[in-house]
PDB file of C-alpha atoms in Angstrom:
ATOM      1  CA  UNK A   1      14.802   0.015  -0.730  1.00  0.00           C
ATOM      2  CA  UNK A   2      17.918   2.236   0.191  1.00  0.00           C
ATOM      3  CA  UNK A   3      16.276   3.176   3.948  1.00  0.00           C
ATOM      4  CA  UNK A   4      16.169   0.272   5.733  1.00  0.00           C
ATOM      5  CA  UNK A   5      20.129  -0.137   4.346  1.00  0.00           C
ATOM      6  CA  UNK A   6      20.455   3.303   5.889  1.00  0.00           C
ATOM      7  CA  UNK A   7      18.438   3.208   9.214  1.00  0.00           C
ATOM      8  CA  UNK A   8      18.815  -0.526  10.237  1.00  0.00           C
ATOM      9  CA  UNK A   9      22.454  -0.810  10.711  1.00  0.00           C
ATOM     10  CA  UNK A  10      22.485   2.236  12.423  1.00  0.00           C
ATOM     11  CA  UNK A  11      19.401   1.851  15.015  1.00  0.00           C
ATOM     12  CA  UNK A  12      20.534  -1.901  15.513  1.00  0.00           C
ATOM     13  CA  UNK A  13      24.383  -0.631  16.268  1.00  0.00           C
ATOM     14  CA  UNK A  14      23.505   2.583  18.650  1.00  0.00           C
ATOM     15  CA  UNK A  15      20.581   0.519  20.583  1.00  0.00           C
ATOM     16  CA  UNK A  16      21.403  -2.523  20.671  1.00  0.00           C
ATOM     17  CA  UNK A  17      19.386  -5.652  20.160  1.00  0.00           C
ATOM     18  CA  UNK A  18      17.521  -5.448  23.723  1.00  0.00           C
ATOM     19  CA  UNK A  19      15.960  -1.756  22.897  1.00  0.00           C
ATOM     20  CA  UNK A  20      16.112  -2.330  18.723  1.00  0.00           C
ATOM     21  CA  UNK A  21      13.971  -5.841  19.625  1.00  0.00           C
ATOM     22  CA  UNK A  22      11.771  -3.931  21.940  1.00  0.00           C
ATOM     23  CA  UNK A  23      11.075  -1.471  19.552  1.00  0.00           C
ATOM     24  CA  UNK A  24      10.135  -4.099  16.475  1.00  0.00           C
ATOM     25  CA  UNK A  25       7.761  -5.596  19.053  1.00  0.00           C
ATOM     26  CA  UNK A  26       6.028  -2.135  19.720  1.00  0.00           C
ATOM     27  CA  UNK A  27       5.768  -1.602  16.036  1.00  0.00           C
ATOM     28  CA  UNK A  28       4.367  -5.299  15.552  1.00  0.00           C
ATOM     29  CA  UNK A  29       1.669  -4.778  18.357  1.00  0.00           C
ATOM     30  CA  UNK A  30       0.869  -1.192  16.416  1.00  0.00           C
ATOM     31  CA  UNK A  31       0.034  -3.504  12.937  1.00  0.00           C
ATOM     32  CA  UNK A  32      -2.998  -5.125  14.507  1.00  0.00           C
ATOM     33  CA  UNK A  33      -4.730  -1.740  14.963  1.00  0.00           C
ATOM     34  CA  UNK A  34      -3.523  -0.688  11.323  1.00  0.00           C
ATOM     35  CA  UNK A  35      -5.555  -3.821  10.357  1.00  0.00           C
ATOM     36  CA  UNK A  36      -8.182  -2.629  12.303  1.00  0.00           C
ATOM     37  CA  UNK A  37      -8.179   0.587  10.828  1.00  0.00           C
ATOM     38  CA  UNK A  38      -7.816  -0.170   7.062  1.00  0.00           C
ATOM     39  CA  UNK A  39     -10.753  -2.600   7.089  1.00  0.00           C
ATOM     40  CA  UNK A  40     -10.640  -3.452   3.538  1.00  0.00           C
ATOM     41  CA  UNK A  41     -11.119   0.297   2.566  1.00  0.00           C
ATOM     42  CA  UNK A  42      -8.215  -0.002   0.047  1.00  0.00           C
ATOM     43  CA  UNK A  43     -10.598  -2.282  -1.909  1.00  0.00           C
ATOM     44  CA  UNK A  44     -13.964  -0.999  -1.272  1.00  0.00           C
ATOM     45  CA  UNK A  45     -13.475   2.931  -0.976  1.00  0.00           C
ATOM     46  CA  UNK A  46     -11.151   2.977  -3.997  1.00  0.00           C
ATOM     47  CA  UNK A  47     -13.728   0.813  -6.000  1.00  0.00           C
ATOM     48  CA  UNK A  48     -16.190   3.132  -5.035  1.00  0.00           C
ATOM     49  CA  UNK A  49     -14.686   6.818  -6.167  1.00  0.00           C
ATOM     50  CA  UNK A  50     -12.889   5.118  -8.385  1.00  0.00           C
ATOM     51  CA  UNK A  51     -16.911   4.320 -10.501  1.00  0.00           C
ATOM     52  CA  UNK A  52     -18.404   7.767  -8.732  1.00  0.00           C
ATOM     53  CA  UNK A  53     -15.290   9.807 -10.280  1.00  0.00           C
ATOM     54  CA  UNK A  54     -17.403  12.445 -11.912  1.00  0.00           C
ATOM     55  CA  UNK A  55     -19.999  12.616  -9.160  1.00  0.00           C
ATOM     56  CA  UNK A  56     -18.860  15.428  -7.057  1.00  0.00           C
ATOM     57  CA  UNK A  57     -21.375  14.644  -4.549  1.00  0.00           C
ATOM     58  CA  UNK A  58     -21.213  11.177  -4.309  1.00  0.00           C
ATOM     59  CA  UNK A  59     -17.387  11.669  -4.305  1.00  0.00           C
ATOM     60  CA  UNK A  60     -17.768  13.514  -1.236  1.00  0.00           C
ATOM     61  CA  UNK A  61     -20.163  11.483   0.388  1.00  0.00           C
ATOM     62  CA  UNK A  62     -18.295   8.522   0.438  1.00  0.00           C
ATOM     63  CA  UNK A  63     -14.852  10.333   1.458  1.00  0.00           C
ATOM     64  CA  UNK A  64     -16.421  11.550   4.192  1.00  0.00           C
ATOM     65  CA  UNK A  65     -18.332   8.296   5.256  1.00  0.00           C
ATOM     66  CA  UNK A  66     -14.654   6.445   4.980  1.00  0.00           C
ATOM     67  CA  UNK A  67     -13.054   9.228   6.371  1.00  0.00           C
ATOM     68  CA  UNK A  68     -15.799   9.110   9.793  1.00  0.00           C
ATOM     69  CA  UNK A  69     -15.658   5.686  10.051  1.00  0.00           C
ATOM     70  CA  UNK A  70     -11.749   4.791  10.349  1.00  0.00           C
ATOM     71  CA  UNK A  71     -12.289   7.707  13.195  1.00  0.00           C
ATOM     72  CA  UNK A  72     -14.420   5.496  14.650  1.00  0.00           C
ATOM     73  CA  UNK A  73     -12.226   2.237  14.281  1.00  0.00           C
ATOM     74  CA  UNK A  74      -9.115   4.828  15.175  1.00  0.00           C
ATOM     75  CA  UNK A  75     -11.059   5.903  18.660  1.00  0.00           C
ATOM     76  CA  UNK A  76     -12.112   2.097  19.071  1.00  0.00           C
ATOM     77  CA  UNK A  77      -8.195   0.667  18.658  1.00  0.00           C
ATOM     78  CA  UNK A  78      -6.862   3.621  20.984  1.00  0.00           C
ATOM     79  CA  UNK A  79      -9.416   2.076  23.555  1.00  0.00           C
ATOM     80  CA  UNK A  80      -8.297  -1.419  23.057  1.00  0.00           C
ATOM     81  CA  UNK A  81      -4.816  -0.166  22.962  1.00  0.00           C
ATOM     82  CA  UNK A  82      -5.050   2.012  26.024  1.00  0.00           C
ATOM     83  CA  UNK A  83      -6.747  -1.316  27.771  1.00  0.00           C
ATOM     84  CA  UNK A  84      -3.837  -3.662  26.930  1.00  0.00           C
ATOM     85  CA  UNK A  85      -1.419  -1.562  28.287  1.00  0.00           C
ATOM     86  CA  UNK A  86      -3.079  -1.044  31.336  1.00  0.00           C
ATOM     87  CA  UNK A  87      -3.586  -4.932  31.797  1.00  0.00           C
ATOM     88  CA  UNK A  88      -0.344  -6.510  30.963  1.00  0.00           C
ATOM     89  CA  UNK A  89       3.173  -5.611  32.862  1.00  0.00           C
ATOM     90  CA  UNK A  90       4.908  -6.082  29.984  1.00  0.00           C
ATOM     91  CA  UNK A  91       3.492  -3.629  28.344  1.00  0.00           C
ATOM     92  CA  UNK A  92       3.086  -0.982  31.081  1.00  0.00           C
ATOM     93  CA  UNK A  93       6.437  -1.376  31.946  1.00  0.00           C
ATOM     94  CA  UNK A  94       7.373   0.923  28.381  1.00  0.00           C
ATOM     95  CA  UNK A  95       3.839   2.356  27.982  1.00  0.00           C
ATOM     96  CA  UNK A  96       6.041   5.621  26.556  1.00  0.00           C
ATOM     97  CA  UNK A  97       7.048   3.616  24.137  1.00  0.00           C
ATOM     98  CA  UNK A  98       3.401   2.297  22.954  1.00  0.00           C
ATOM     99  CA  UNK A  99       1.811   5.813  23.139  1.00  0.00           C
ATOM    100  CA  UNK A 100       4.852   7.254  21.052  1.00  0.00           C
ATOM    101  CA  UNK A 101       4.759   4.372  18.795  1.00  0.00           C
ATOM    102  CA  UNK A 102       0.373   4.851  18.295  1.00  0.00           C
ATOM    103  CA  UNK A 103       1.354   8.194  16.303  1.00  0.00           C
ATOM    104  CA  UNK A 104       2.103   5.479  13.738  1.00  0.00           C
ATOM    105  CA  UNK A 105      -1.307   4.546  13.708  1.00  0.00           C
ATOM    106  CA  UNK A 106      -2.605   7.650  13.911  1.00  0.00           C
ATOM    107  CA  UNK A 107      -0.670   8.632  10.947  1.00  0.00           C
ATOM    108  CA  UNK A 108      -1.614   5.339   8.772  1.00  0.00           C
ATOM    109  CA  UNK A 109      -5.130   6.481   9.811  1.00  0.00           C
ATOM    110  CA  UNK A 110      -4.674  10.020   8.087  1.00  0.00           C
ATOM    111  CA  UNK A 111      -3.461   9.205   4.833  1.00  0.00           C
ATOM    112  CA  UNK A 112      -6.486   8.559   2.714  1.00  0.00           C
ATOM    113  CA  UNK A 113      -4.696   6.324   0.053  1.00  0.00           C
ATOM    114  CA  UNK A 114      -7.889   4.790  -0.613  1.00  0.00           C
ATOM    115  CA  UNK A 115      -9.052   8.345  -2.851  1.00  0.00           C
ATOM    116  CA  UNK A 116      -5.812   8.715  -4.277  1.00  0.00           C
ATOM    117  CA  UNK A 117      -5.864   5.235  -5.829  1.00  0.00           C
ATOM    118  CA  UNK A 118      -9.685   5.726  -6.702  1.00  0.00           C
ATOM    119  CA  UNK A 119      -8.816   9.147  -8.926  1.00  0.00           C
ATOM    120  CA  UNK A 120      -5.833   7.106 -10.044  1.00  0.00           C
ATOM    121  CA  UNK A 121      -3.142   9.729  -9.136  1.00  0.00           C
ATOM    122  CA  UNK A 122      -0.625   6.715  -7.227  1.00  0.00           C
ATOM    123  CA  UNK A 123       1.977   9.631  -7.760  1.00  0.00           C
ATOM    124  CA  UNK A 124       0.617  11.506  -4.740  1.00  0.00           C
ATOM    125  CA  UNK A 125       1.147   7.864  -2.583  1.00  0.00           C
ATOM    126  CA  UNK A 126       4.796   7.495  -3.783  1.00  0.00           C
ATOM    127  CA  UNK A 127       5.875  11.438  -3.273  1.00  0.00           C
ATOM    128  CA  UNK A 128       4.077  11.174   0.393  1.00  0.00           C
ATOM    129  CA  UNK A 129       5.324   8.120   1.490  1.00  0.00           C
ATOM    130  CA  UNK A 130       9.166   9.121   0.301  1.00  0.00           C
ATOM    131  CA  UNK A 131       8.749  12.259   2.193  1.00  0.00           C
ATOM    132  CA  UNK A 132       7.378  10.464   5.699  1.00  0.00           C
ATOM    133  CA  UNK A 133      10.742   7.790   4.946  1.00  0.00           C
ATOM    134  CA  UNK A 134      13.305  11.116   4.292  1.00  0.00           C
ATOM    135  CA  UNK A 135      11.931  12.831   7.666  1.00  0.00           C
ATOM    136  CA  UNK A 136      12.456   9.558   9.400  1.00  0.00           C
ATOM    137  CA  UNK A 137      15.889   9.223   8.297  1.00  0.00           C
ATOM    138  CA  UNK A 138      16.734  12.502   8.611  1.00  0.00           C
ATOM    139  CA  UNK A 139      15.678  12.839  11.945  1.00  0.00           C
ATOM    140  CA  UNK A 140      17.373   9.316  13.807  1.00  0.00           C
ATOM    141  CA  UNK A 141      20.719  10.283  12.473  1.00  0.00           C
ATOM    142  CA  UNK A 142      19.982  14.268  14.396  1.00  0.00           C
ATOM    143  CA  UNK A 143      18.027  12.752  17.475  1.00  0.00           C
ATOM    144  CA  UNK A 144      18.735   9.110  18.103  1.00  0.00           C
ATOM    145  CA  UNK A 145      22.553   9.257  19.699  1.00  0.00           C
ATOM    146  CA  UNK A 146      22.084   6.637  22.527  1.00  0.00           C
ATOM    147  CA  UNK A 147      20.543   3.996  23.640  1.00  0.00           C
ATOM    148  CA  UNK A 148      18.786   6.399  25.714  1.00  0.00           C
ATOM    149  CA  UNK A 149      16.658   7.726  22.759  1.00  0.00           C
ATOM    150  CA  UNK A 150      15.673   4.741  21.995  1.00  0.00           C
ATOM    151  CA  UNK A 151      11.763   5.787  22.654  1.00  0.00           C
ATOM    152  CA  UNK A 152      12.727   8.386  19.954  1.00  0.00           C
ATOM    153  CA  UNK A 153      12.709   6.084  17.043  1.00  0.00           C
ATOM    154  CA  UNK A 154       8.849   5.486  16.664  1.00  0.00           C
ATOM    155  CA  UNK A 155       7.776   8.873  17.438  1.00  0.00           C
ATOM    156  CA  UNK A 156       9.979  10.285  14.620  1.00  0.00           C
ATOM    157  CA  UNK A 157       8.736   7.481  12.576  1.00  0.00           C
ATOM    158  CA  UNK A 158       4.745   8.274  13.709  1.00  0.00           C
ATOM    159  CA  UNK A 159       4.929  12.073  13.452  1.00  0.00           C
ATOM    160  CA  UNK A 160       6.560  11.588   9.615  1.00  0.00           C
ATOM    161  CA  UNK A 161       3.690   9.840   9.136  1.00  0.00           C
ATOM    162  CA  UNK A 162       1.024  11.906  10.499  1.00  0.00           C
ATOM    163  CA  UNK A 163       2.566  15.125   8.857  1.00  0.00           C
ATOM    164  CA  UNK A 164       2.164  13.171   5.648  1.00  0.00           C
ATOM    165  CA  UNK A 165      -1.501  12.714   6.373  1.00  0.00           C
ATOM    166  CA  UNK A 166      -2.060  15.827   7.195  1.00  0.00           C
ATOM    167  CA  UNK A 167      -0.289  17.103   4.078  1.00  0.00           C
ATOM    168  CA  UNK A 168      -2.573  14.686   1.645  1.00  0.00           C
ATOM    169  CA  UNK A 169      -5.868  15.739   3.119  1.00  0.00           C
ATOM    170  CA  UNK A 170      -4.391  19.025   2.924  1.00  0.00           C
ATOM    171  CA  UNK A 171      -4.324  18.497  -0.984  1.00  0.00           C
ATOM    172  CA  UNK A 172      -7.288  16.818  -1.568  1.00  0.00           C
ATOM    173  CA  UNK A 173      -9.474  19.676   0.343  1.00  0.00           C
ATOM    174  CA  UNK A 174      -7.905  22.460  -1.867  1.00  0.00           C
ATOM    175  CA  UNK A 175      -6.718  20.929  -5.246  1.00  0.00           C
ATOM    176  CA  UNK A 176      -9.814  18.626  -5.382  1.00  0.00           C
ATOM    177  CA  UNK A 177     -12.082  20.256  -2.990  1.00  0.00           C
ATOM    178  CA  UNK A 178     -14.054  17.519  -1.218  1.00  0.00           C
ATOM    179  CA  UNK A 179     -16.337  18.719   1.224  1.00  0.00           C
ATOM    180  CA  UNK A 180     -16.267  16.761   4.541  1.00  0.00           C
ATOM    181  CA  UNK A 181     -19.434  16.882   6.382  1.00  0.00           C
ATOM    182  CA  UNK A 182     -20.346  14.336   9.400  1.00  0.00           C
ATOM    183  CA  UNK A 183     -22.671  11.615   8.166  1.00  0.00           C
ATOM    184  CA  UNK A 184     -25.434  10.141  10.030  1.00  0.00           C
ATOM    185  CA  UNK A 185     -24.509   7.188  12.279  1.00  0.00           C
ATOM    186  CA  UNK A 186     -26.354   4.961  10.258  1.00  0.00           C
ATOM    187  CA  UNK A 187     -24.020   5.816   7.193  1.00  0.00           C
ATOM    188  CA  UNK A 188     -21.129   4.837   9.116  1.00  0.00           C
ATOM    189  CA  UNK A 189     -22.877   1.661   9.919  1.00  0.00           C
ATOM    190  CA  UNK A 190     -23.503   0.713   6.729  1.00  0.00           C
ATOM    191  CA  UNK A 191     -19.976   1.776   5.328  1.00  0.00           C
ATOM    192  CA  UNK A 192     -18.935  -0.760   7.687  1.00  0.00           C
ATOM    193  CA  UNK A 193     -21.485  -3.632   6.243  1.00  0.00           C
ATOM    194  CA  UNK A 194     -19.776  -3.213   3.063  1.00  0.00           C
ATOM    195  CA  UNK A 195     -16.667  -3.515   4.052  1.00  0.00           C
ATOM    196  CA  UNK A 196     -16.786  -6.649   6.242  1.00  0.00           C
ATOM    197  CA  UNK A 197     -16.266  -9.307   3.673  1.00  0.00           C
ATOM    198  CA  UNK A 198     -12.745  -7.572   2.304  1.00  0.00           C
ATOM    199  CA  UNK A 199     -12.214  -7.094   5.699  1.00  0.00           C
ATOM    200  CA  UNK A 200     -12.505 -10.463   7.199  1.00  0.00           C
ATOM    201  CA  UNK A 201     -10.778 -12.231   4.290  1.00  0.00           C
ATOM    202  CA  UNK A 202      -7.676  -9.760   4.428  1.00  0.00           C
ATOM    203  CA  UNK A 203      -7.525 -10.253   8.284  1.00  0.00           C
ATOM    204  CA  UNK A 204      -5.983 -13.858   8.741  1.00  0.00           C
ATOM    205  CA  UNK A 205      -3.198 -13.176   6.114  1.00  0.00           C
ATOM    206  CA  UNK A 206      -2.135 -10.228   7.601  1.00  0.00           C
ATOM    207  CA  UNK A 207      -2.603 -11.252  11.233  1.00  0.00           C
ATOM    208  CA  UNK A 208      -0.090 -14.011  10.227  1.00  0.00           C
ATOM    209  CA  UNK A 209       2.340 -12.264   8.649  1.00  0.00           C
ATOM    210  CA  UNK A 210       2.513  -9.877  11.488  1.00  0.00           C
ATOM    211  CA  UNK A 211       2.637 -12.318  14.382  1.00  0.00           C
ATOM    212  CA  UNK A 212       5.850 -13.954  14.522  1.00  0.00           C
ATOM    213  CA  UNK A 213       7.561 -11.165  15.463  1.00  0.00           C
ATOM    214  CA  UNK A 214       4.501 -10.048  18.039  1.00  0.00           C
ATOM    215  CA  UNK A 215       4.706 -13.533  19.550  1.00  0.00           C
ATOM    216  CA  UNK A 216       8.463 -13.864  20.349  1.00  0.00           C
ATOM    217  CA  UNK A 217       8.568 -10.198  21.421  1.00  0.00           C
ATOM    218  CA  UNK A 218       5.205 -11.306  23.718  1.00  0.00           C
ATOM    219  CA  UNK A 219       6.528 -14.686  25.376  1.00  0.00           C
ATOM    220  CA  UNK A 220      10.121 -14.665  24.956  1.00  0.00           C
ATOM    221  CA  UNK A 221      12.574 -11.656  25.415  1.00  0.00           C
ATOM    222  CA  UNK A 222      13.321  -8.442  23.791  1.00  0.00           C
ATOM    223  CA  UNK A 223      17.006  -9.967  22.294  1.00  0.00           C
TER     224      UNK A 223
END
């Protein structure tokens, strides 16, 4: 609650409301591949460790069928991402500012909050995601002077993120040893089958909550 009171007035007085607007648009184009990339796995992979808690193996197959397949949907949204870019001016025209802002995505792909609310330690998802919000803040008051840094502002943001991923799987390989091992293709298939329904019923809500913002950034200005 007491970041956004921080970081907002700040960003919004240094940049301005051309590069602060341009930025919120980046971010809002980055929460369609987040979408993409969560694909209901909050539901279904939680649901599933959470009633295979005591079956080591089982535990470890299905982390590592989750954790294979948002690699997949992560390679598959870098593609579409990649493709956009190169398509529309508007977007090549700061293309910096999409790849910096994709770390985001790559970080949201990382942090496996799916097993932590399966074992039903939410602790871990609170301590990590206060950590990724006190590098962030830390860092735009050291590195974000100008409006020339204004590219600067999602790569902090992305790279707190990632080193918060990094750190959770970090802590669920040692303190709870899973084993990751690559699954057959046809495992990653069928993690995806069950995860279509959640999937396709959580897409329209959040594709609408998200747009507004995407759409006046898109055919409007950056103001």
């Amino acid at each position: 609650i007491i970041q956004p009171l921080i970081v907002l007035p700040y960003l919004t007085r240094v940049l301005g409301p051309e590069k602060f607007g341009l930025i919120a648009f980046a971010l809002s184009f980055m929460e369609y591949f987040n979408v993409i990339i969560d694909y209901g796995f909050n539901l279904t992979a939680t649901r599933a460790i959470s009633v295979n808690y005591e079956n080591k193996q089982e535990v470890n197959r299905i982390f590592s069928n989750v954790f294979y397949t948002k690699g997949l949907l992560l390679g598959i949204s870098f593609f579409i991402m990649i493709l956009v870019i190169s398509i529309f001016a508007k977007f090549r025209m700061n293309q910096e500012l999409y790849y910096f802002s994709a770390t985001m995505v790559l970080g949201h792909a990382l942090f496996p909050i799916w097993y932590f609310q399966g074992i039903e330690k939410m602790k871990y998802i609170s301590i990590m995601n206060l950590i990724a919000k006190l590098i962030f803040t830390v860092c735009i008051f050291v590195f974000v002077k100008t409006k020339d840094d204004f590219m600067l502002v999602p790569l902090l943001n992305g790279l707190g993120y990632v080193s918060v991923g990094i750190i959770s799987l970090i802590i669920i390989f040692h303190r709870y040893k899973i084993s990751l091992f690559l699954p057959a293709f046809r495992e990653i298939i069928n993690t995806l089958k069950e995860g279509l329904a959640v999937f396709i019923s959580n897409l329209a809500p959040n594709l609408y909550n998200n747009s507004s913002t995407f759409l006046l950034g898109f055919f409007t200005n950056n103001v």
